[in-house]
PDB file of C-alpha atoms and ligand atoms in Angstrom:
ATOM      1  CA  MET A 499      57.337 155.146 151.889  1.00  0.00           C
ATOM      2  CA  SER A 500      60.703 155.922 153.521  1.00  0.00           C
ATOM      3  CA  LEU A 501      62.948 153.158 154.730  1.00  0.00           C
ATOM      4  CA  GLU A 502      63.339 153.242 158.509  1.00  0.00           C
ATOM      5  CA  LEU A 503      66.759 152.609 160.031  1.00  0.00           C
ATOM      6  CA  TYR A 504      66.790 151.712 163.705  1.00  0.00           C
ATOM      7  CA  TYR A 505      70.016 152.131 165.630  1.00  0.00           C
ATOM      8  CA  TRP A 506      71.127 153.599 168.971  1.00  0.00           C
ATOM      9  CA  ASP A 507      71.445 157.384 168.982  1.00  0.00           C
ATOM     10  CA  GLY A 508      74.824 158.987 169.703  1.00  0.00           C
ATOM     11  CA  LEU A 509      77.202 156.585 168.005  1.00  0.00           C
ATOM     12  CA  GLN A 510      78.097 155.220 164.598  1.00  0.00           C
ATOM     13  CA  GLY A 511      78.123 151.593 165.682  1.00  0.00           C
ATOM     14  CA  ARG A 512      76.938 148.827 163.428  1.00  0.00           C
ATOM     15  CA  GLY A 513      74.267 151.174 162.094  1.00  0.00           C
ATOM     16  CA  GLU A 514      76.985 153.004 160.188  1.00  0.00           C
ATOM     17  CA  PHE A 515      77.491 150.105 157.776  1.00  0.00           C
ATOM     18  CA  VAL A 516      73.841 150.413 156.727  1.00  0.00           C
ATOM     19  CA  ARG A 517      73.873 154.210 156.807  1.00  0.00           C
ATOM     20  CA  LEU A 518      76.791 154.376 154.345  1.00  0.00           C
ATOM     21  CA  ALA A 519      74.868 152.277 151.807  1.00  0.00           C
ATOM     22  CA  LEU A 520      71.748 154.421 152.190  1.00  0.00           C
ATOM     23  CA  GLU A 521      73.790 157.619 151.863  1.00  0.00           C
ATOM     24  CA  GLU A 522      75.781 156.455 148.826  1.00  0.00           C
ATOM     25  CA  ALA A 523      72.533 155.557 147.071  1.00  0.00           C
ATOM     26  CA  GLY A 524      70.814 158.812 148.073  1.00  0.00           C
ATOM     27  CA  ALA A 525      68.011 156.716 149.561  1.00  0.00           C
ATOM     28  CA  ASP A 526      65.061 158.224 151.356  1.00  0.00           C
ATOM     29  CA  TYR A 527      65.377 157.007 154.942  1.00  0.00           C
ATOM     30  CA  VAL A 528      64.414 157.954 158.462  1.00  0.00           C
ATOM     31  CA  GLU A 529      66.820 157.538 161.371  1.00  0.00           C
ATOM     32  CA  VAL A 530      64.187 156.507 163.878  1.00  0.00           C
ATOM     33  CA  ALA A 531      66.044 156.584 167.215  1.00  0.00           C
ATOM     34  CA  ARG A 532      67.519 160.013 166.470  1.00  0.00           C
ATOM     35  CA  GLY A 533      64.063 161.525 165.945  1.00  0.00           C
ATOM     36  CA  ASN A 534      61.689 163.219 168.392  1.00  0.00           C
ATOM     37  CA  ALA A 535      59.290 161.331 170.598  1.00  0.00           C
ATOM     38  CA  SER A 536      56.662 163.991 169.766  1.00  0.00           C
ATOM     39  CA  GLU A 537      56.759 162.693 166.188  1.00  0.00           C
ATOM     40  CA  GLY A 538      56.546 159.041 167.208  1.00  0.00           C
ATOM     41  CA  LEU A 539      60.304 158.601 166.844  1.00  0.00           C
ATOM     42  CA  GLY A 540      63.203 158.356 169.329  1.00  0.00           C
ATOM     43  CA  THR A 541      64.754 155.488 171.257  1.00  0.00           C
ATOM     44  CA  GLY A 542      61.354 154.669 172.755  1.00  0.00           C
ATOM     45  CA  ALA A 543      59.962 153.994 169.300  1.00  0.00           C
ATOM     46  CA  MET A 544      62.890 151.681 168.584  1.00  0.00           C
ATOM     47  CA  MET A 545      62.463 149.793 171.851  1.00  0.00           C
ATOM     48  CA  ALA A 546      58.748 149.456 171.123  1.00  0.00           C
ATOM     49  CA  VAL A 547      59.481 147.478 167.946  1.00  0.00           C
ATOM     50  CA  MET A 548      61.931 145.207 169.762  1.00  0.00           C
ATOM     51  CA  LYS A 549      59.567 144.587 172.678  1.00  0.00           C
ATOM     52  CA  SER A 550      56.381 144.445 170.643  1.00  0.00           C
ATOM     53  CA  LYS A 551      54.083 141.524 171.373  1.00  0.00           C
ATOM     54  CA  ASP A 552      52.382 141.965 167.981  1.00  0.00           C
ATOM     55  CA  GLU A 553      55.439 142.135 165.738  1.00  0.00           C
ATOM     56  CA  PRO A 554      55.504 138.765 163.895  1.00  0.00           C
ATOM     57  CA  TYR A 555      59.312 138.609 163.864  1.00  0.00           C
ATOM     58  CA  PRO A 556      60.774 141.046 166.391  1.00  0.00           C
ATOM     59  CA  PRO A 557      64.482 141.865 166.046  1.00  0.00           C
ATOM     60  CA  PHE A 558      66.889 140.976 168.855  1.00  0.00           C
ATOM     61  CA  ALA A 559      69.125 144.049 168.585  1.00  0.00           C
ATOM     62  CA  PRO A 560      69.784 147.112 166.446  1.00  0.00           C
ATOM     63  CA  PRO A 561      70.568 147.757 163.692  1.00  0.00           C
ATOM     64  CA  PHE A 562      67.361 146.730 162.031  1.00  0.00           C
ATOM     65  CA  LEU A 563      65.528 148.104 159.039  1.00  0.00           C
ATOM     66  CA  LYS A 564      61.836 148.495 158.336  1.00  0.00           C
ATOM     67  CA  ASP A 565      60.657 148.526 154.755  1.00  0.00           C
ATOM     68  CA  GLY A 566      56.887 148.827 155.029  1.00  0.00           C
ATOM     69  CA  ASP A 567      55.785 145.922 157.228  1.00  0.00           C
ATOM     70  CA  LEU A 568      59.003 143.978 156.733  1.00  0.00           C
ATOM     71  CA  VAL A 569      61.472 144.095 159.625  1.00  0.00           C
ATOM     72  CA  ILE A 570      64.999 142.953 158.765  1.00  0.00           C
ATOM     73  CA  SER A 571      67.665 142.386 161.401  1.00  0.00           C
ATOM     74  CA  GLN A 572      71.438 141.740 161.356  1.00  0.00           C
ATOM     75  CA  THR A 573      73.771 144.161 159.586  1.00  0.00           C
ATOM     76  CA  ALA A 574      74.948 141.770 156.876  1.00  0.00           C
ATOM     77  CA  ASN A 575      71.394 140.589 156.241  1.00  0.00           C
ATOM     78  CA  ILE A 576      70.120 144.169 155.958  1.00  0.00           C
ATOM     79  CA  LEU A 577      72.819 144.897 153.389  1.00  0.00           C
ATOM     80  CA  PHE A 578      72.052 141.674 151.539  1.00  0.00           C
ATOM     81  CA  TYR A 579      68.468 142.960 151.256  1.00  0.00           C
ATOM     82  CA  LEU A 580      69.333 146.551 150.403  1.00  0.00           C
ATOM     83  CA  GLY A 581      72.227 145.830 148.021  1.00  0.00           C
ATOM     84  CA  PRO A 582      70.220 144.982 144.891  1.00  0.00           C
ATOM     85  CA  ARG A 583      67.553 147.584 145.712  1.00  0.00           C
ATOM     86  CA  LEU A 584      70.126 150.383 146.028  1.00  0.00           C
ATOM     87  CA  ASN A 585      72.200 149.197 143.077  1.00  0.00           C
ATOM     88  CA  LEU A 586      75.037 148.348 145.457  1.00  0.00           C
ATOM     89  CA  ALA A 587      75.206 144.602 144.932  1.00  0.00           C
ATOM     90  CA  PRO A 588      77.016 142.651 142.213  1.00  0.00           C
ATOM     91  CA  SER A 589      74.835 142.233 139.135  1.00  0.00           C
ATOM     92  CA  VAL A 590      75.901 138.566 138.824  1.00  0.00           C
ATOM     93  CA  GLU A 591      73.744 136.608 141.266  1.00  0.00           C
ATOM     94  CA  SER A 592      76.457 134.173 142.347  1.00  0.00           C
ATOM     95  CA  LEU A 593      78.678 137.087 143.365  1.00  0.00           C
ATOM     96  CA  ARG A 594      75.989 138.286 145.764  1.00  0.00           C
ATOM     97  CA  TYR A 595      76.876 135.326 147.971  1.00  0.00           C
ATOM     98  CA  VAL A 596      80.557 136.231 147.726  1.00  0.00           C
ATOM     99  CA  ALA A 597      79.629 139.763 148.823  1.00  0.00           C
ATOM    100  CA  ASN A 598      77.616 138.386 151.726  1.00  0.00           C
ATOM    101  CA  GLY A 599      80.509 136.161 152.782  1.00  0.00           C
ATOM    102  CA  LEU A 600      82.851 139.154 152.805  1.00  0.00           C
ATOM    103  CA  GLN A 601      80.317 141.221 154.737  1.00  0.00           C
ATOM    104  CA  LEU A 602      80.011 138.478 157.356  1.00  0.00           C
ATOM    105  CA  THR A 603      83.810 138.387 157.628  1.00  0.00           C
ATOM    106  CA  ILE A 604      83.781 142.154 158.216  1.00  0.00           C
ATOM    107  CA  ALA A 605      81.174 141.516 160.928  1.00  0.00           C
ATOM    108  CA  ASP A 606      83.587 139.045 162.546  1.00  0.00           C
ATOM    109  CA  VAL A 607      86.314 141.703 162.702  1.00  0.00           C
ATOM    110  CA  VAL A 608      83.825 144.210 164.124  1.00  0.00           C
ATOM    111  CA  THR A 609      82.965 141.804 166.933  1.00  0.00           C
ATOM    112  CA  GLU A 610      86.647 141.210 167.653  1.00  0.00           C
ATOM    113  CA  ALA A 611      87.274 144.981 167.691  1.00  0.00           C
ATOM    114  CA  HIS A 612      84.483 145.331 170.250  1.00  0.00           C
ATOM    115  CA  ASP A 613      85.951 142.545 172.340  1.00  0.00           C
ATOM    116  CA  THR A 614      89.295 144.371 172.650  1.00  0.00           C
ATOM    117  CA  HIS A 615      87.682 146.749 175.156  1.00  0.00           C
ATOM    118  CA  HIS A 616      85.133 144.262 176.507  1.00  0.00           C
ATOM    119  CA  PRO A 617      87.003 140.925 176.559  1.00  0.00           C
ATOM    120  CA  LEU A 618      85.379 139.508 179.701  1.00  0.00           C
ATOM    121  CA  ALA A 619      81.764 140.650 179.588  1.00  0.00           C
ATOM    122  CA  SER A 620      79.705 143.185 177.647  1.00  0.00           C
ATOM    123  CA  ASN A 621      77.814 144.024 180.821  1.00  0.00           C
ATOM    124  CA  LEU A 622      80.943 144.998 182.783  1.00  0.00           C
ATOM    125  CA  TYR A 623      82.440 148.473 182.511  1.00  0.00           C
ATOM    126  CA  TYR A 624      85.666 148.820 180.541  1.00  0.00           C
ATOM    127  CA  GLU A 625      87.295 150.060 183.751  1.00  0.00           C
ATOM    128  CA  ASP A 626      86.539 146.677 185.353  1.00  0.00           C
ATOM    129  CA  GLN A 627      88.320 144.699 182.624  1.00  0.00           C
ATOM    130  CA  LYS A 628      91.224 146.922 181.652  1.00  0.00           C
ATOM    131  CA  ASP A 629      93.956 144.331 182.244  1.00  0.00           C
ATOM    132  CA  ALA A 630      92.242 141.685 180.145  1.00  0.00           C
ATOM    133  CA  ALA A 631      91.462 144.344 177.531  1.00  0.00           C
ATOM    134  CA  LYS A 632      95.156 145.094 177.157  1.00  0.00           C
ATOM    135  CA  VAL A 633      95.989 141.432 176.526  1.00  0.00           C
ATOM    136  CA  ARG A 634      93.145 141.101 174.053  1.00  0.00           C
ATOM    137  CA  ALA A 635      93.901 144.379 172.254  1.00  0.00           C
ATOM    138  CA  HIS A 636      97.578 143.563 171.864  1.00  0.00           C
ATOM    139  CA  ASP A 637      96.772 140.149 170.419  1.00  0.00           C
ATOM    140  CA  PHE A 638      94.274 141.841 168.095  1.00  0.00           C
ATOM    141  CA  ILE A 639      97.004 144.247 166.939  1.00  0.00           C
ATOM    142  CA  ASP A 640      99.763 141.664 166.558  1.00  0.00           C
ATOM    143  CA  ASN A 641      97.802 138.768 165.132  1.00  0.00           C
ATOM    144  CA  ARG A 642      94.197 139.366 164.220  1.00  0.00           C
ATOM    145  CA  ILE A 643      94.359 142.715 162.377  1.00  0.00           C
ATOM    146  CA  PRO A 644      97.242 141.473 160.173  1.00  0.00           C
ATOM    147  CA  LYS A 645      95.485 138.161 159.499  1.00  0.00           C
ATOM    148  CA  PHE A 646      92.206 139.803 158.477  1.00  0.00           C
ATOM    149  CA  MET A 647      93.823 142.683 156.572  1.00  0.00           C
ATOM    150  CA  LYS A 648      96.210 140.448 154.661  1.00  0.00           C
ATOM    151  CA  TYR A 649      93.182 138.406 153.665  1.00  0.00           C
ATOM    152  CA  PHE A 650      91.145 141.426 152.533  1.00  0.00           C
ATOM    153  CA  GLU A 651      94.163 142.818 150.630  1.00  0.00           C
ATOM    154  CA  ARG A 652      94.501 139.461 148.889  1.00  0.00           C
ATOM    155  CA  VAL A 653      90.794 139.468 147.987  1.00  0.00           C
ATOM    156  CA  LEU A 654      91.308 142.819 146.262  1.00  0.00           C
ATOM    157  CA  LYS A 655      94.468 141.598 144.512  1.00  0.00           C
ATOM    158  CA  GLN A 656      92.844 138.389 143.291  1.00  0.00           C
ATOM    159  CA  ASN A 657      89.548 139.930 142.150  1.00  0.00           C
ATOM    160  CA  PRO A 658      89.431 138.807 138.490  1.00  0.00           C
ATOM    161  CA  ALA A 659      87.754 142.098 137.593  1.00  0.00           C
ATOM    162  CA  GLY A 660      90.655 144.183 138.961  1.00  0.00           C
ATOM    163  CA  ASP A 661      91.748 145.476 142.340  1.00  0.00           C
ATOM    164  CA  THR A 662      89.485 148.517 142.634  1.00  0.00           C
ATOM    165  CA  PHE A 663      86.496 146.828 144.271  1.00  0.00           C
ATOM    166  CA  MET A 664      86.200 143.996 146.776  1.00  0.00           C
ATOM    167  CA  VAL A 665      83.899 141.993 144.532  1.00  0.00           C
ATOM    168  CA  GLY A 666      83.095 142.332 140.864  1.00  0.00           C
ATOM    169  CA  ASP A 667      83.737 145.377 138.699  1.00  0.00           C
ATOM    170  CA  SER A 668      81.619 148.019 140.398  1.00  0.00           C
ATOM    171  CA  LEU A 669      81.032 149.540 143.825  1.00  0.00           C
ATOM    172  CA  THR A 670      79.090 147.398 146.273  1.00  0.00           C
ATOM    173  CA  TYR A 671      78.074 147.765 149.901  1.00  0.00           C
ATOM    174  CA  VAL A 672      81.116 145.643 150.792  1.00  0.00           C
ATOM    175  CA  ASP A 673      83.445 148.435 149.644  1.00  0.00           C
ATOM    176  CA  LEU A 674      81.540 150.928 151.802  1.00  0.00           C
ATOM    177  CA  SER A 675      81.742 148.593 154.796  1.00  0.00           C
ATOM    178  CA  MET A 676      85.459 148.011 154.191  1.00  0.00           C
ATOM    179  CA  PHE A 677      85.912 151.790 154.268  1.00  0.00           C
ATOM    180  CA  GLN A 678      84.103 151.928 157.607  1.00  0.00           C
ATOM    181  CA  LEU A 679      86.043 149.029 159.075  1.00  0.00           C
ATOM    182  CA  ILE A 680      89.386 150.612 158.120  1.00  0.00           C
ATOM    183  CA  ASP A 681      88.220 154.028 159.318  1.00  0.00           C
ATOM    184  CA  GLY A 682      87.201 152.624 162.694  1.00  0.00           C
ATOM    185  CA  LEU A 683      90.440 150.706 163.135  1.00  0.00           C
ATOM    186  CA  LEU A 684      92.534 153.765 162.172  1.00  0.00           C
ATOM    187  CA  TYR A 685      90.663 155.747 164.824  1.00  0.00           C
ATOM    188  CA  ALA A 686      90.970 153.114 167.545  1.00  0.00           C
ATOM    189  CA  PHE A 687      94.541 151.984 166.918  1.00  0.00           C
ATOM    190  CA  PRO A 688      96.510 154.812 165.218  1.00  0.00           C
ATOM    191  CA  ARG A 689      99.870 153.561 166.470  1.00  0.00           C
ATOM    192  CA  ALA A 690      99.238 149.986 165.396  1.00  0.00           C
ATOM    193  CA  LEU A 691      98.105 151.091 161.948  1.00  0.00           C
ATOM    194  CA  LYS A 692     100.717 153.771 161.388  1.00  0.00           C
ATOM    195  CA  ARG A 693     102.047 151.938 158.339  1.00  0.00           C
ATOM    196  CA  PHE A 694      98.646 150.752 157.097  1.00  0.00           C
ATOM    197  CA  GLY A 695      99.102 152.216 153.585  1.00  0.00           C
ATOM    198  CA  GLU A 696     102.517 150.616 153.245  1.00  0.00           C
ATOM    199  CA  HIS A 697     101.330 147.174 154.324  1.00  0.00           C
ATOM    200  CA  TYR A 698      97.948 147.208 152.599  1.00  0.00           C
ATOM    201  CA  PRO A 699      98.189 149.581 149.594  1.00  0.00           C
ATOM    202  CA  ARG A 700      95.057 148.331 147.844  1.00  0.00           C
ATOM    203  CA  LEU A 701      92.927 148.617 150.976  1.00  0.00           C
ATOM    204  CA  ALA A 702      94.325 152.096 151.636  1.00  0.00           C
ATOM    205  CA  ALA A 703      93.448 153.101 148.060  1.00  0.00           C
ATOM    206  CA  LEU A 704      89.913 151.739 148.491  1.00  0.00           C
ATOM    207  CA  HIS A 705      89.513 153.656 151.767  1.00  0.00           C
ATOM    208  CA  ALA A 706      90.622 156.897 150.069  1.00  0.00           C
ATOM    209  CA  ALA A 707      88.446 156.317 146.991  1.00  0.00           C
ATOM    210  CA  VAL A 708      85.278 155.662 149.025  1.00  0.00           C
ATOM    211  CA  LYS A 709      85.950 158.763 151.111  1.00  0.00           C
ATOM    212  CA  GLU A 710      86.035 160.868 147.946  1.00  0.00           C
ATOM    213  CA  ARG A 711      82.819 159.586 146.409  1.00  0.00           C
ATOM    214  CA  PRO A 712      80.536 162.653 146.120  1.00  0.00           C
ATOM    215  CA  ASN A 713      77.635 161.294 148.211  1.00  0.00           C
ATOM    216  CA  ILE A 714      79.944 159.794 150.832  1.00  0.00           C
ATOM    217  CA  ALA A 715      82.077 162.968 151.019  1.00  0.00           C
ATOM    218  CA  ALA A 716      78.910 165.042 151.504  1.00  0.00           C
ATOM    219  CA  TYR A 717      77.650 162.636 154.142  1.00  0.00           C
ATOM    220  CA  LEU A 718      80.958 162.667 156.037  1.00  0.00           C
ATOM    221  CA  GLN A 719      80.752 166.476 156.195  1.00  0.00           C
ATOM    222  CA  SER A 720      77.142 166.438 157.355  1.00  0.00           C
ATOM    223  CA  GLU A 721      75.709 166.411 160.876  1.00  0.00           C
ATOM    224  CA  ARG A 722      74.352 162.951 160.185  1.00  0.00           C
ATOM    225  CA  ARG A 723      77.879 161.526 160.388  1.00  0.00           C
ATOM    226  CA  LEU A 724      78.627 161.374 164.105  1.00  0.00           C
ATOM    227  CA  ALA A 725      82.269 161.444 165.154  1.00  0.00           C
ATOM    228  CA  HIS A 726      83.948 158.242 166.298  1.00  0.00           C
ATOM    229  CA  ASN A 727      83.630 158.089 170.071  1.00  0.00           C
ATOM    230  CA  GLU A 728      84.208 155.912 173.123  1.00  0.00           C
ATOM    231  CA  ALA A 729      80.613 154.714 173.326  1.00  0.00           C
ATOM    232  CA  CYS A 730      81.126 152.904 170.064  1.00  0.00           C
ATOM    233  CA  ILE A 731      82.681 149.682 168.821  1.00  0.00           C
ATOM    234  CA  PHE A 732      85.874 151.377 167.655  1.00  0.00           C
ATOM    235  CA  ARG A 733      87.163 153.103 170.787  1.00  0.00           C
ATOM    236  CA  HIS A 734      90.444 154.919 171.122  1.00  0.00           C
ATOM    237  CA  TYR A 735      91.958 154.045 174.470  1.00  0.00           C
ATOM    238  CA  PRO A 736      95.668 154.981 174.173  1.00  0.00           C
ATOM    239  CA  GLU A 737      96.584 152.304 176.723  1.00  0.00           C
ATOM    240  CA  LEU A 738      95.238 149.592 174.384  1.00  0.00           C
ATOM    241  CA  ASP A 739      97.096 150.850 171.334  1.00  0.00           C
ATOM    242  CA  LYS A 740     100.711 150.041 170.515  1.00  0.00           C
ATOM    243  CA  ALA A 741     103.025 149.680 167.551  1.00  0.00           C
ATOM    244  CA  ALA A 742     102.413 146.379 165.770  1.00  0.00           C
ATOM    245  CA  ALA A 743     104.990 143.665 166.525  1.00  0.00           C
TER     246      ALA A 743
HETATM  247  N1  GSH B 826      75.289 140.373 164.702  1.00  0.00           N
HETATM  248  C1  GSH B 826      74.530 141.576 164.892  1.00  0.00           C
HETATM  249  C2  GSH B 826      74.963 142.234 166.177  1.00  0.00           C
HETATM  250  C3  GSH B 826      73.973 143.241 166.665  1.00  0.00           C
HETATM  251  C4  GSH B 826      74.465 143.895 167.938  1.00  0.00           C
HETATM  252  O1  GSH B 826      75.279 143.329 168.684  1.00  0.00           O
HETATM  253  N2  GSH B 826      73.956 145.090 168.209  1.00  0.00           N
HETATM  254  C5  GSH B 826      74.401 145.810 169.395  1.00  0.00           C
HETATM  255  C6  GSH B 826      74.649 147.250 169.072  1.00  0.00           C
HETATM  256  S1  GSH B 826      75.956 147.408 167.895  1.00  0.00           S
HETATM  257  C7  GSH B 826      73.333 145.697 170.465  1.00  0.00           C
HETATM  258  O2  GSH B 826      72.552 146.581 170.674  1.00  0.00           O
HETATM  259  N3  GSH B 826      73.344 144.565 171.159  1.00  0.00           N
HETATM  260  C8  GSH B 826      72.462 144.313 172.254  1.00  0.00           C
HETATM  261  C9  GSH B 826      72.790 142.986 172.912  1.00  0.00           C
HETATM  262  O3  GSH B 826      73.609 142.227 172.368  1.00  0.00           O
HETATM  263  O4  GSH B 826      72.218 142.732 173.958  1.00  0.00           O
HETATM  264  C10 GSH B 826      74.731 142.508 163.678  1.00  0.00           C
HETATM  265  O5  GSH B 826      75.774 142.375 163.012  1.00  0.00           O
HETATM  266  O6  GSH B 826      73.879 143.343 163.388  1.00  0.00           O
END
């Protein structure tokens, strides 16, 4: 039976972190919300799972994954589940917790990236919080991106197995998510990250290497890879971007 990925149609969003793992592994999966209602798919089918009164453990928000009857929520948790099944987790069990810790740290950055354009309230329009967004985005650029990226660069440098992968000596879902995080930040804040490769050479090399992996390269060229856009977490609003201090 196919795995079912549930995520909002029309944007990469947090679903993209799961999608990249499924695509790298060549997994058989259905993108439920992007399907047709006539086939029992579409956003309605996704909402039905979330609102179901029969579902033993309904998810709060997308992304979530269905594997048979099992419904798994939270991006990092989905990847923790999929990693070993898709051969994208460290083979050493203890390192699976290291991978999960890194994935949760990536999730923290993702939330902070979202909050640059929605610093006051998720339910308000960006246009109603533009001034606060500028303050938040500039702090993100000057302080938070460097703090997180220096940390991730150091994780690569200090990996006892070498600086090619975030954890261990082979590709894991964390590397794919790091690619997506960097890709999203480069899209949202091109001025701030103009010298990304100079400041974070190992992370830049990882980003380039993931992009060239055959299954990822094919996916990025496909219609399944939606373009970055302003409905997403990583939004390019030129007024929020600036050269890093
Ligand atoms: N911590 C969750 C966050 C999930 C989340 O915030 N999903 C967004 C879309 S990216 C959503 O639909 N949220 C609805 C809400 O918070 O009301 C994860 O990492 O998966």
